[in-house]
Short mmCIF file of C-alpha atoms in Angstrom, two decimals:
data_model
loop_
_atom_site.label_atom_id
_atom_site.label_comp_id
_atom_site.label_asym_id
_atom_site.label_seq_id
_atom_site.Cartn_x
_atom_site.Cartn_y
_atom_site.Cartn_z
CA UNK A 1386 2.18 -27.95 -23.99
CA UNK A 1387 -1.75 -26.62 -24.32
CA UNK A 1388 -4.43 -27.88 -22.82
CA UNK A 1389 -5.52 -29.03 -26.49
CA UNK A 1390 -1.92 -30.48 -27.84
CA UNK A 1391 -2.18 -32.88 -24.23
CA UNK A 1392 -5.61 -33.87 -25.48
CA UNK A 1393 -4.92 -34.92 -28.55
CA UNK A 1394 -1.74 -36.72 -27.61
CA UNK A 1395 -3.59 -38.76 -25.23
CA UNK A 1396 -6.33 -39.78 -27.90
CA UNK A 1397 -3.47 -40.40 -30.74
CA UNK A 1398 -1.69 -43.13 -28.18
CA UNK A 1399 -5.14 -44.98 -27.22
CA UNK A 1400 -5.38 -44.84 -31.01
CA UNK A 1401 -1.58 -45.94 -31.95
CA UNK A 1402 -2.11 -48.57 -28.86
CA UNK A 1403 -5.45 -50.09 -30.36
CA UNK A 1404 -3.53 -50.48 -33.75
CA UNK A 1405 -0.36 -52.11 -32.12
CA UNK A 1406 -2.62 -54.88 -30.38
CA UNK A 1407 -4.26 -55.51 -33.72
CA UNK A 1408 -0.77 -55.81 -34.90
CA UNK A 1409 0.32 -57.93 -32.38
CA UNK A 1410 -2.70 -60.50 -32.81
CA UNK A 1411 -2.46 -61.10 -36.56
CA UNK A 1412 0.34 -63.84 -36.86
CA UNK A 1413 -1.78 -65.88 -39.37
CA UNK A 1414 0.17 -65.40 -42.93
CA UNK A 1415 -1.70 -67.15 -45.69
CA UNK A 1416 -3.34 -66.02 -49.12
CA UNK A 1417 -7.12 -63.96 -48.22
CA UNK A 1418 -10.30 -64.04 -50.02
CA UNK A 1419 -11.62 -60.27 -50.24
CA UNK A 1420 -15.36 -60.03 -51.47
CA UNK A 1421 -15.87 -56.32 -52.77
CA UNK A 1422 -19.79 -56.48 -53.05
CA UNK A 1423 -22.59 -53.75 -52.78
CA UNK A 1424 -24.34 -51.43 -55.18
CA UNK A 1425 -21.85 -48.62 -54.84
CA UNK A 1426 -18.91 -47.32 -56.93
CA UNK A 1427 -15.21 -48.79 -56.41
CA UNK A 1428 -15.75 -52.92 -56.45
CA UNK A 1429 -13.68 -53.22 -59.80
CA UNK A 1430 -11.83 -49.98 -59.52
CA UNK A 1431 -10.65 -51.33 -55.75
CA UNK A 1432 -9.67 -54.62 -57.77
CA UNK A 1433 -7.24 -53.31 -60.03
CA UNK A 1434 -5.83 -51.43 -57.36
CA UNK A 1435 -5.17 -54.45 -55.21
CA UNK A 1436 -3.52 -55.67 -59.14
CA UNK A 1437 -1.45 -52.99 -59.28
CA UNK A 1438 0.05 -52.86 -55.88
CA UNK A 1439 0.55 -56.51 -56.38
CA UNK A 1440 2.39 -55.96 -59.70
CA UNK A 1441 4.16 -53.36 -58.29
CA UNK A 1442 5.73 -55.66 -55.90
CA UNK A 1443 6.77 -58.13 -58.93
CA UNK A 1444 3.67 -60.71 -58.28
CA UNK A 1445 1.88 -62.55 -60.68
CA UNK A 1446 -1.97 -61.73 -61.37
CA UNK A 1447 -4.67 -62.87 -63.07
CA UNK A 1448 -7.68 -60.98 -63.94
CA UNK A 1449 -10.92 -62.55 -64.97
CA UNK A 1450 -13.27 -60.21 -66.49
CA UNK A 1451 -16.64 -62.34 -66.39
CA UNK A 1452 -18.68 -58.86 -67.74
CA UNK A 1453 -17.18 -57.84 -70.56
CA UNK A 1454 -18.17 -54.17 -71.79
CA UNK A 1455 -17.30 -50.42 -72.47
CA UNK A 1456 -16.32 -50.11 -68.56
CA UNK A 1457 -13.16 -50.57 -67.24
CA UNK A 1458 -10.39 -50.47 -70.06
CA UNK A 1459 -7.85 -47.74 -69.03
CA UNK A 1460 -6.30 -50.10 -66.08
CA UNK A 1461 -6.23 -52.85 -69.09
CA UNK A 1462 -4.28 -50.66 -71.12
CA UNK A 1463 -2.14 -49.34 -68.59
CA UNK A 1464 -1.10 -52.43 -67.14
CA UNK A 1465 -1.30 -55.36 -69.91
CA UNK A 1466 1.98 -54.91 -70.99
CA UNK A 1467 3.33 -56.11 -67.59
CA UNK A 1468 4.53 -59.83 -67.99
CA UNK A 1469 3.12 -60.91 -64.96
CA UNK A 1470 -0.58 -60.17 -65.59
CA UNK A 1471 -2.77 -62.27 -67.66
CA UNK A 1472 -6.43 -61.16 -68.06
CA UNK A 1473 -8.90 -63.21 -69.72
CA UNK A 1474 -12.59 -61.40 -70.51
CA UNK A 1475 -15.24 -63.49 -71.38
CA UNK A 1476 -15.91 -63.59 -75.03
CA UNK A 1477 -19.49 -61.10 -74.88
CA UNK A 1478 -21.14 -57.92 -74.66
CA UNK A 1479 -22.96 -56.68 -71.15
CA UNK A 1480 -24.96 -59.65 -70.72
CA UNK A 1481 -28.44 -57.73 -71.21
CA UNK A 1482 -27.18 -56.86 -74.82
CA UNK A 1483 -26.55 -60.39 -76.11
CA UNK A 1484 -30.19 -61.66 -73.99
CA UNK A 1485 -28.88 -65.18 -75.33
CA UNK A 1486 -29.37 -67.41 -72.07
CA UNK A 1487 -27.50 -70.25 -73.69
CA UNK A 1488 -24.66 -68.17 -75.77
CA UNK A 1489 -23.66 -66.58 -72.58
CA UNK A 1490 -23.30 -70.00 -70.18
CA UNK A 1491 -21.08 -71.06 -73.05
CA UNK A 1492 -19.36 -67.60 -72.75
CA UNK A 1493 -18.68 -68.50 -69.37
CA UNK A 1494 -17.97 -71.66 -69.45
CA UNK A 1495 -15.15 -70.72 -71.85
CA UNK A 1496 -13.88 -68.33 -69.08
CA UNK A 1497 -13.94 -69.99 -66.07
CA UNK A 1498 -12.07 -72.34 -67.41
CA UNK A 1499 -9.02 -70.05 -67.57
CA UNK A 1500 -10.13 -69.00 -63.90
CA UNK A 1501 -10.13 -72.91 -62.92
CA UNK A 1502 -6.10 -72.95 -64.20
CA UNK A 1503 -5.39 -69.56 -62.13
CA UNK A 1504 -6.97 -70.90 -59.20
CA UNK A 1505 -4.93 -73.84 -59.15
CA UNK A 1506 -1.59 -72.57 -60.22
CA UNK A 1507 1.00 -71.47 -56.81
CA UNK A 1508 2.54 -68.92 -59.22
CA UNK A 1509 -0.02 -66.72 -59.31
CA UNK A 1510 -0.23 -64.70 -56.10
CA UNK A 1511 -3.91 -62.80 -56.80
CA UNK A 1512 -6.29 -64.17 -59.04
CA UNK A 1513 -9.27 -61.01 -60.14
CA UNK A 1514 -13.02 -63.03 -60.39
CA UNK A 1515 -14.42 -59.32 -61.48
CA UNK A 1516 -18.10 -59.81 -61.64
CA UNK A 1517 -18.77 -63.13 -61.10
CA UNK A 1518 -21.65 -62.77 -58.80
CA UNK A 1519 -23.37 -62.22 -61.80
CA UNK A 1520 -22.51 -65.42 -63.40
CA UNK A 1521 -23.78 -67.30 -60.11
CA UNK A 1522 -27.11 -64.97 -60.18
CA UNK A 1523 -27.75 -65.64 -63.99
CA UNK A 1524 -26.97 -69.50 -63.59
CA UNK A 1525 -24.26 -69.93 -65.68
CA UNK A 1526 -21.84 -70.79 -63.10
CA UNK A 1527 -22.36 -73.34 -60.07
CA UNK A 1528 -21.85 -71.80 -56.89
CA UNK A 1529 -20.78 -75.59 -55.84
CA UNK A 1530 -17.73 -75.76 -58.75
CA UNK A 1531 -16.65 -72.09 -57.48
CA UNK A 1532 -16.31 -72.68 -53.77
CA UNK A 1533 -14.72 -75.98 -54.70
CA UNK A 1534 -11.63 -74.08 -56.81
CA UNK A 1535 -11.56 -71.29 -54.28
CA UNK A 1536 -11.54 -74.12 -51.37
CA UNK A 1537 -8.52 -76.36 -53.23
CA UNK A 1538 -6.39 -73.32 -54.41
CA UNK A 1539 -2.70 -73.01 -53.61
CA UNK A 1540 -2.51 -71.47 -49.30
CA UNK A 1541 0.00 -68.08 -50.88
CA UNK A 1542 -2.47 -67.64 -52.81
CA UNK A 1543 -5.32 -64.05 -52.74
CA UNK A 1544 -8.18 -64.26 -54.49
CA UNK A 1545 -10.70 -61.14 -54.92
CA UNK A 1546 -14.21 -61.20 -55.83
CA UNK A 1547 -16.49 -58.54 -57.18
CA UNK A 1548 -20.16 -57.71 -58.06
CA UNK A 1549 -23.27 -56.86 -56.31
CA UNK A 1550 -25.65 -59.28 -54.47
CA UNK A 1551 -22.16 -61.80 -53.19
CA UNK A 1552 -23.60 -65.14 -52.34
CA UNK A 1553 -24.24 -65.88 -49.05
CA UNK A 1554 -21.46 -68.80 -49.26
CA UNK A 1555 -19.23 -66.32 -51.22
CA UNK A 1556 -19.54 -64.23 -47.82
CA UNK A 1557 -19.25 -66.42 -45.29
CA UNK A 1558 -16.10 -68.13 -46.81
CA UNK A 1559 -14.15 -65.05 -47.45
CA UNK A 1560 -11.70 -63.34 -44.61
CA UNK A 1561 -12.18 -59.99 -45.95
CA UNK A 1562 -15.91 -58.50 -47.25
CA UNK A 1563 -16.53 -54.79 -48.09
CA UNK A 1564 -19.94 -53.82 -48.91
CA UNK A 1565 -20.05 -50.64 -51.40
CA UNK A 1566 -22.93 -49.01 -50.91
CA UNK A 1567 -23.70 -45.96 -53.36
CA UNK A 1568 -24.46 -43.01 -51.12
CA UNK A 1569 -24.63 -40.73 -54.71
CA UNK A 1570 -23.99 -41.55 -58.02
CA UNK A 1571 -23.19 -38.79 -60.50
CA UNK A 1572 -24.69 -40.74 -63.61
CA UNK A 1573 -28.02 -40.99 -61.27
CA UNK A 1574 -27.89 -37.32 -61.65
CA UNK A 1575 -27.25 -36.90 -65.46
CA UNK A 1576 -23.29 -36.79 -65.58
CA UNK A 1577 -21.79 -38.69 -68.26
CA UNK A 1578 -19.45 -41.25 -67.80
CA UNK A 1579 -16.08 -40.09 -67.69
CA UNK A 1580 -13.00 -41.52 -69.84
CA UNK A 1581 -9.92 -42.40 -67.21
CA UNK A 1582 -12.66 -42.08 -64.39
CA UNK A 1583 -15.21 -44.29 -64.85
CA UNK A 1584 -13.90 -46.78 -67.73
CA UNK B 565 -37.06 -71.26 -76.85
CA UNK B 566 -37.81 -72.66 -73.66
CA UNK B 567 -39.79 -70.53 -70.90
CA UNK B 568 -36.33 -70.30 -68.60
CA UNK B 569 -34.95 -68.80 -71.78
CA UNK B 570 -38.00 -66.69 -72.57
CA UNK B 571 -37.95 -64.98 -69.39
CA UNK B 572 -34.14 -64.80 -69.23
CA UNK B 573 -34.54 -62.69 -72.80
CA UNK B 574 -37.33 -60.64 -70.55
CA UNK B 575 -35.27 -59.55 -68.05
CA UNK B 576 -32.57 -58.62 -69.90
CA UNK B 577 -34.32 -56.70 -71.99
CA UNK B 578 -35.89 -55.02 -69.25
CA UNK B 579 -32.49 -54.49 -68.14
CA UNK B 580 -31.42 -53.22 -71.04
CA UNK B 581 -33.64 -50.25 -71.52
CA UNK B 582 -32.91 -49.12 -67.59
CA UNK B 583 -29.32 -48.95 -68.64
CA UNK B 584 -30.53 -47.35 -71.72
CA UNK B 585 -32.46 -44.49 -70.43
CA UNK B 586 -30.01 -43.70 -67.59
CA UNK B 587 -27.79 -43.04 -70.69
CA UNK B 588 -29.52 -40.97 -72.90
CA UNK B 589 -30.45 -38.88 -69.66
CA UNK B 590 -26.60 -38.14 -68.70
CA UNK B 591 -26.05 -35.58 -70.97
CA UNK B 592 -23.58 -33.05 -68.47
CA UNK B 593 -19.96 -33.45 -69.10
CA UNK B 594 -17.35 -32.39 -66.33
CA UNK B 595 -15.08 -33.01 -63.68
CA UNK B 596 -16.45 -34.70 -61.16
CA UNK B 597 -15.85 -35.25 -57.18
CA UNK B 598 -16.14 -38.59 -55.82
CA UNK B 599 -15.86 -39.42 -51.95
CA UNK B 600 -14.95 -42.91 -51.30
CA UNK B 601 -15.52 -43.46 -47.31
CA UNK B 602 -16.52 -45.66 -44.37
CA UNK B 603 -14.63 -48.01 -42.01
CA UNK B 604 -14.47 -51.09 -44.95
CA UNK B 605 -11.16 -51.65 -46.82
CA UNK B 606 -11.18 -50.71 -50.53
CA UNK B 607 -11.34 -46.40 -50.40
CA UNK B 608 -7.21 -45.99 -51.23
CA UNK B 609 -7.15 -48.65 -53.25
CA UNK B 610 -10.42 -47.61 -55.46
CA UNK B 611 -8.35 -44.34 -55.45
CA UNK B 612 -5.29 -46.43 -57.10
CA UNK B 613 -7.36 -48.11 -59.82
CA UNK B 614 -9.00 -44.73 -60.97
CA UNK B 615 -5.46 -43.57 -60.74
CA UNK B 616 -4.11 -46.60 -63.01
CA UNK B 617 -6.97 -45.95 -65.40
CA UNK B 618 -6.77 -42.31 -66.39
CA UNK B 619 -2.69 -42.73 -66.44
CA UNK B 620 -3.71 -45.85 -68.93
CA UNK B 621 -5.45 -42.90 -71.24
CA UNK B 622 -2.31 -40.68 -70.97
CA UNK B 623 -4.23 -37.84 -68.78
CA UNK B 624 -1.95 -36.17 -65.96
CA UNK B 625 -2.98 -37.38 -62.31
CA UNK B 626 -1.66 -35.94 -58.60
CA UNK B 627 -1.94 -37.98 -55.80
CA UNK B 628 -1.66 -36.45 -52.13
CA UNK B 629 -1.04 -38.85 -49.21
CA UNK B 630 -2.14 -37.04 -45.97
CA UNK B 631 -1.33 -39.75 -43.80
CA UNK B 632 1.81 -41.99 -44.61
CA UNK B 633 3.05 -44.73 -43.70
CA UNK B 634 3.86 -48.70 -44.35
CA UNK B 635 0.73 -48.69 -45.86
CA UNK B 636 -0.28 -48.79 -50.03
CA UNK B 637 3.33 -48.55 -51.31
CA UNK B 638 2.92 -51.43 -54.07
CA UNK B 639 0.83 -49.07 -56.51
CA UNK B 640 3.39 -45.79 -56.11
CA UNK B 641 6.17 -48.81 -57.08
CA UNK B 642 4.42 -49.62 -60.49
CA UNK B 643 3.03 -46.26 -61.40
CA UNK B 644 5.83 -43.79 -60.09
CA UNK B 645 8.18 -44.43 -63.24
CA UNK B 646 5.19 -42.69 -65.61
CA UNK B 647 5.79 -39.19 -66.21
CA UNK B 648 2.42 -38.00 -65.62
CA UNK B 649 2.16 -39.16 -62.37
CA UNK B 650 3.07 -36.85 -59.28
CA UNK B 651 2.95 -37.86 -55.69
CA UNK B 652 3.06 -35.59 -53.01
CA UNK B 653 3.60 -37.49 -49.57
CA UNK B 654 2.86 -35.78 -46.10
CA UNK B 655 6.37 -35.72 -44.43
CA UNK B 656 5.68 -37.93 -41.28
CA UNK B 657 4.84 -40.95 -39.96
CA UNK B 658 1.45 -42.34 -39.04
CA UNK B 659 -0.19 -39.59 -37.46
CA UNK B 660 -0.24 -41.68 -33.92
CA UNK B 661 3.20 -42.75 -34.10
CA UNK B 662 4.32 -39.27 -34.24
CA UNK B 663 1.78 -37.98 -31.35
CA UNK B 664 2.24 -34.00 -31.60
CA UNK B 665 -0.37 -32.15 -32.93
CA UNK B 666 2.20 -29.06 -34.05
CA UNK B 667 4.62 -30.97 -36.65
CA UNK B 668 1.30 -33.21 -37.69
CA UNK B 669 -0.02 -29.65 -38.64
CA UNK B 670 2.51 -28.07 -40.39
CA UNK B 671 3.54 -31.60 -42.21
CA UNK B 672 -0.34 -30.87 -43.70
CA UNK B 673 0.04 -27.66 -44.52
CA UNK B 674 3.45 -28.34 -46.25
CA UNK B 675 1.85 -31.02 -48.37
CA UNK B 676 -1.87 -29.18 -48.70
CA UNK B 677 0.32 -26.54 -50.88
CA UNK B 678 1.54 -29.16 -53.40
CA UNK B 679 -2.90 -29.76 -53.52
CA UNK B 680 -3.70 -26.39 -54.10
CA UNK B 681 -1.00 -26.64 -57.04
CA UNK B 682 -2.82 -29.38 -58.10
CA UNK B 683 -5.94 -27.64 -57.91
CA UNK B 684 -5.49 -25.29 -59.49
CA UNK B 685 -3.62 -26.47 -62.61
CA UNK B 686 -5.91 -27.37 -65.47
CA UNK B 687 -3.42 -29.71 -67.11
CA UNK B 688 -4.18 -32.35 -64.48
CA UNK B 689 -6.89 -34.61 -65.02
CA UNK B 690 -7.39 -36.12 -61.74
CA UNK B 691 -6.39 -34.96 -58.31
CA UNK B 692 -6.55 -37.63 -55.49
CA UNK B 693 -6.39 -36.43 -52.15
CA UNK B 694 -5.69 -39.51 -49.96
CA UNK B 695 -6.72 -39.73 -46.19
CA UNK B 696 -7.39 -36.09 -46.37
CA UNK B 697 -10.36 -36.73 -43.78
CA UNK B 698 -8.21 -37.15 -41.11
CA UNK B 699 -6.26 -33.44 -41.42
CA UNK B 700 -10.01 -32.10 -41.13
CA UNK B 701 -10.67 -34.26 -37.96
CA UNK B 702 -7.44 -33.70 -36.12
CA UNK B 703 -8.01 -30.02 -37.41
CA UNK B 704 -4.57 -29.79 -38.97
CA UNK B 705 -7.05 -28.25 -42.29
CA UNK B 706 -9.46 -26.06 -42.83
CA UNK B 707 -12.85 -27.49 -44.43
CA UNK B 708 -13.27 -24.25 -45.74
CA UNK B 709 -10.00 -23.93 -47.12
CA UNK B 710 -10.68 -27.10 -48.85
CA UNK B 711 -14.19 -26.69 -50.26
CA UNK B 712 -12.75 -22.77 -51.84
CA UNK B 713 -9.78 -24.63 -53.41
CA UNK B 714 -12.27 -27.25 -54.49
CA UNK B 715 -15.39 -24.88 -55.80
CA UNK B 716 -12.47 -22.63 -58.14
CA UNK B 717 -10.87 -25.49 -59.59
CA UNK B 718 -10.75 -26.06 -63.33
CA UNK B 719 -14.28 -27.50 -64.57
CA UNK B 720 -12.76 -30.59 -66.67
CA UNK B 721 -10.60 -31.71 -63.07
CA UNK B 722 -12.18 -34.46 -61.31
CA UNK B 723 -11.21 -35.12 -57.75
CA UNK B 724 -11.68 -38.24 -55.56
CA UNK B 725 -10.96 -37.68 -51.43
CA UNK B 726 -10.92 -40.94 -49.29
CA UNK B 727 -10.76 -41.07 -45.64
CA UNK B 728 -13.40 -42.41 -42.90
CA UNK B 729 -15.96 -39.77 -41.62
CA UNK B 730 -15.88 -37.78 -44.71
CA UNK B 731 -17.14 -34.20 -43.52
CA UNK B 732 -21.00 -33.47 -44.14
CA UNK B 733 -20.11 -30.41 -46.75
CA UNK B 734 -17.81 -33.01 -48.24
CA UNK B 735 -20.39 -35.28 -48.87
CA UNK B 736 -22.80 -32.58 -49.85
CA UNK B 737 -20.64 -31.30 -52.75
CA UNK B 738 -19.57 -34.72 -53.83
CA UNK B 739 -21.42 -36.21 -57.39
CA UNK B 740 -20.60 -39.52 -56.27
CA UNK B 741 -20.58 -40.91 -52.88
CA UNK B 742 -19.20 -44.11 -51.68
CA UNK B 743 -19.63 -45.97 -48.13
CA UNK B 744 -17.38 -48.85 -48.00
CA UNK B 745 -18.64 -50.41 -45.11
CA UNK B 746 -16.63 -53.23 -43.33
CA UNK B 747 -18.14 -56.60 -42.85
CA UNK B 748 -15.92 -58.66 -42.20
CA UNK B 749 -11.94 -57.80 -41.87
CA UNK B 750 -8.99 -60.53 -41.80
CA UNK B 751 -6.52 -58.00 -39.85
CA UNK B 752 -9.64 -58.76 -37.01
CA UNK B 753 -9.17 -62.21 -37.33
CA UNK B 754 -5.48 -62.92 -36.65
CA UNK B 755 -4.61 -62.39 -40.30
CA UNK B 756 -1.57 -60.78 -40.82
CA UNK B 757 -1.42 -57.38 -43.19
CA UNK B 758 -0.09 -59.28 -46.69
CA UNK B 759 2.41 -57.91 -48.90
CA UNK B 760 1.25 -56.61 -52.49
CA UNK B 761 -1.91 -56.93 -51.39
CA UNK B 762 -3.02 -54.88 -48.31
CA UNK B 763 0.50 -52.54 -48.60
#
C-alpha cells in the first residue's frame, strides 16, 4: 500500500471512529424541533424535503404555509395527492401585498388554528410551521401561545420551523437549528426565478 | 386607521417596492447552479425539495449520490416510482466504513459517468450532484473535470451540488450560494438519528 493510500486510511478511521462515538451517545429517541432560519436559500425547500422523506416512509404530515404566495407550489403539486399530507395555507397574498394589519392577524388566526389541531394530534409524525417567524415578527401570532403548543405536543412527534430572524425562544427551545445564510443569490444578480427551481 | 396600522401599511409598502424592483431587474433566464454547503443539516434535503418540486412540474431530474449510505433514503422511497426521476448511487458504503482509497475512487468514477450523462443531456431539467464535495477532497475527482462538464452543459440545465467545504471555483461559478451553518445539532445532544426524518 502507498505512502498516500496509508494516509488516508488512517484519517478515514479517526473519521469513521468520531462518527461511531456520536452514534454510540445518541440513545435519546423522541420527536425534534428543527429551526431552519437565516437569510439564505433552502429553509422551505429543506422543509419539504424533510416531508417527503417522511411520506416516503408512510408518516403523516402536516404543512402549514403561514406566507402564502407565487413561491413554493411544485412540492404542493407533487405531493398533495398523498393521503397522509394535509397542508393548510393561510387564506392571503405575500403579506406586503394585502398591507392590511388587521385582515392578515385574522388570516392567521384562521391558520394557526389548523396548526393548534396538528400540534396536538399523536398521528401526525411532522408538523411544517413554514414561515411563521414572520407571523411572530408582524404580531399576529403570540410567541407565548406558540411555545405553549410546541411545549404540550404529542413526545413522537417532529416539528420544523422556518423563516428568517427565529425568535430567540424559538432557538433556544429547538434540538436542531440551521442558520441559512445566502453566500449568493442569483435573483440578486438579475436571474429570474425559475419554475421547478425556485417555486 | 390607527398609527400601529399606519406604519404597518408603511412598511409593507416599503417592502413591497424592494420586492418589486428586484423583479423587474431579473430579466436573464437560464439554468442555474446552486451550491448548498456548510457543516448545518438541511444541504441534501434542500436538494430533495428542489427535486420534489421540478418532478411536481413534470421536468426530468438526475440525482447522483457520491457518498451512500443509511442516510436520506425516505425521499428516493416516495419519488423513485416517477418516471422522470433517475438516481445514480455510488456503489459503496460510507466512504470511512470502506477505508481504501482505490475502490472509493473507482466507485466515483463509475458513478461520475452516469453525471456526465446527465450533463450533458438537455432533456433533463435538473441535475443534483449529492455529496460530490467529498470525491474532490479525498481526490477521487477532478475539479477540473467537473467545472468542463459543468461550463458545456446545456444552458436551460440547472444544477445544485451539496457537500461541506464546497471548492473555491465551485463557489465562484455558482449563481446561488448557500452556507448552512450548524447551530445547534440533536445527534450532539444524545438524540438519536430519527426515522423519516433525518434518513
Amino acid at each position: 500500500m502507498s505512502d498516500r493510500d496509508t494516509r488516508h486510511q488512517q484519517a478515514m478511521r479517526k473519521l469513521k471512529s468520531h462518527v461511531d462515538e456520536k452514534v454510540a451517545n445518541a440513545t435519546e429517541q423522541r420527536g425534534l424541533l428543527l429551526v431552519f432560519t437565516g437569510n439564505g436559500k433552502g429553509k422551505t425547500t429543506a422543509a419539504w424535503g424533510t416531508v417527503t422523506r417522511a411520506l416516503g416512509y408512510g408518516y403523516k404530515v402536516g404543512v402549514v404555509q403561514f406566507i402564502k404566495g407565487l413561491w413554493e407550489c411544485g412540492e404542493r403539486e407533487r405531493l398533495v395527492e398523498d393521503a397522509n399530507l394535509e397542508v393548510a395555507i393561510m387564506a392571503t397574498g405575500f403579506t406586503w401585498d394585502t398591507q392590511n394589519r388587521e385582515a392578515d392577524t385574522q388570516a392567521c388566526q384562521a391558520v394557526w388554528a389548523d396548526a393548534e389541531r396538528l400540534l396536538a394530534d399523536p398521528d401526525v409524525y411532522l408538523v411544517v410551521l413554514d414561515e411563521i417567524t414572520y407571523m411572530l415578527k408582524f404580531g399576529y401570532l403570540d410567541i407565548a401561545t406558540l411555545t405553549r403548543a410546541l411545549n404540550n405536543r404529542p413526545s413522537e412527534q417532529t416539528v420544523i420551523i422556518t423563516g428568517r430572524n427565529a425568535h430567540r425562544e424559538l432557538v433556544e427551545m429547538a434540538d436542531t437549528v440551521t442558520e441559512m445564510q445566502e453566500v449568493r443569490h442569483a435573483f440578486n444578480n438579475g436571474l429570474q426565478a425559475r419554475r421547478g427551481i425556485d417555486f
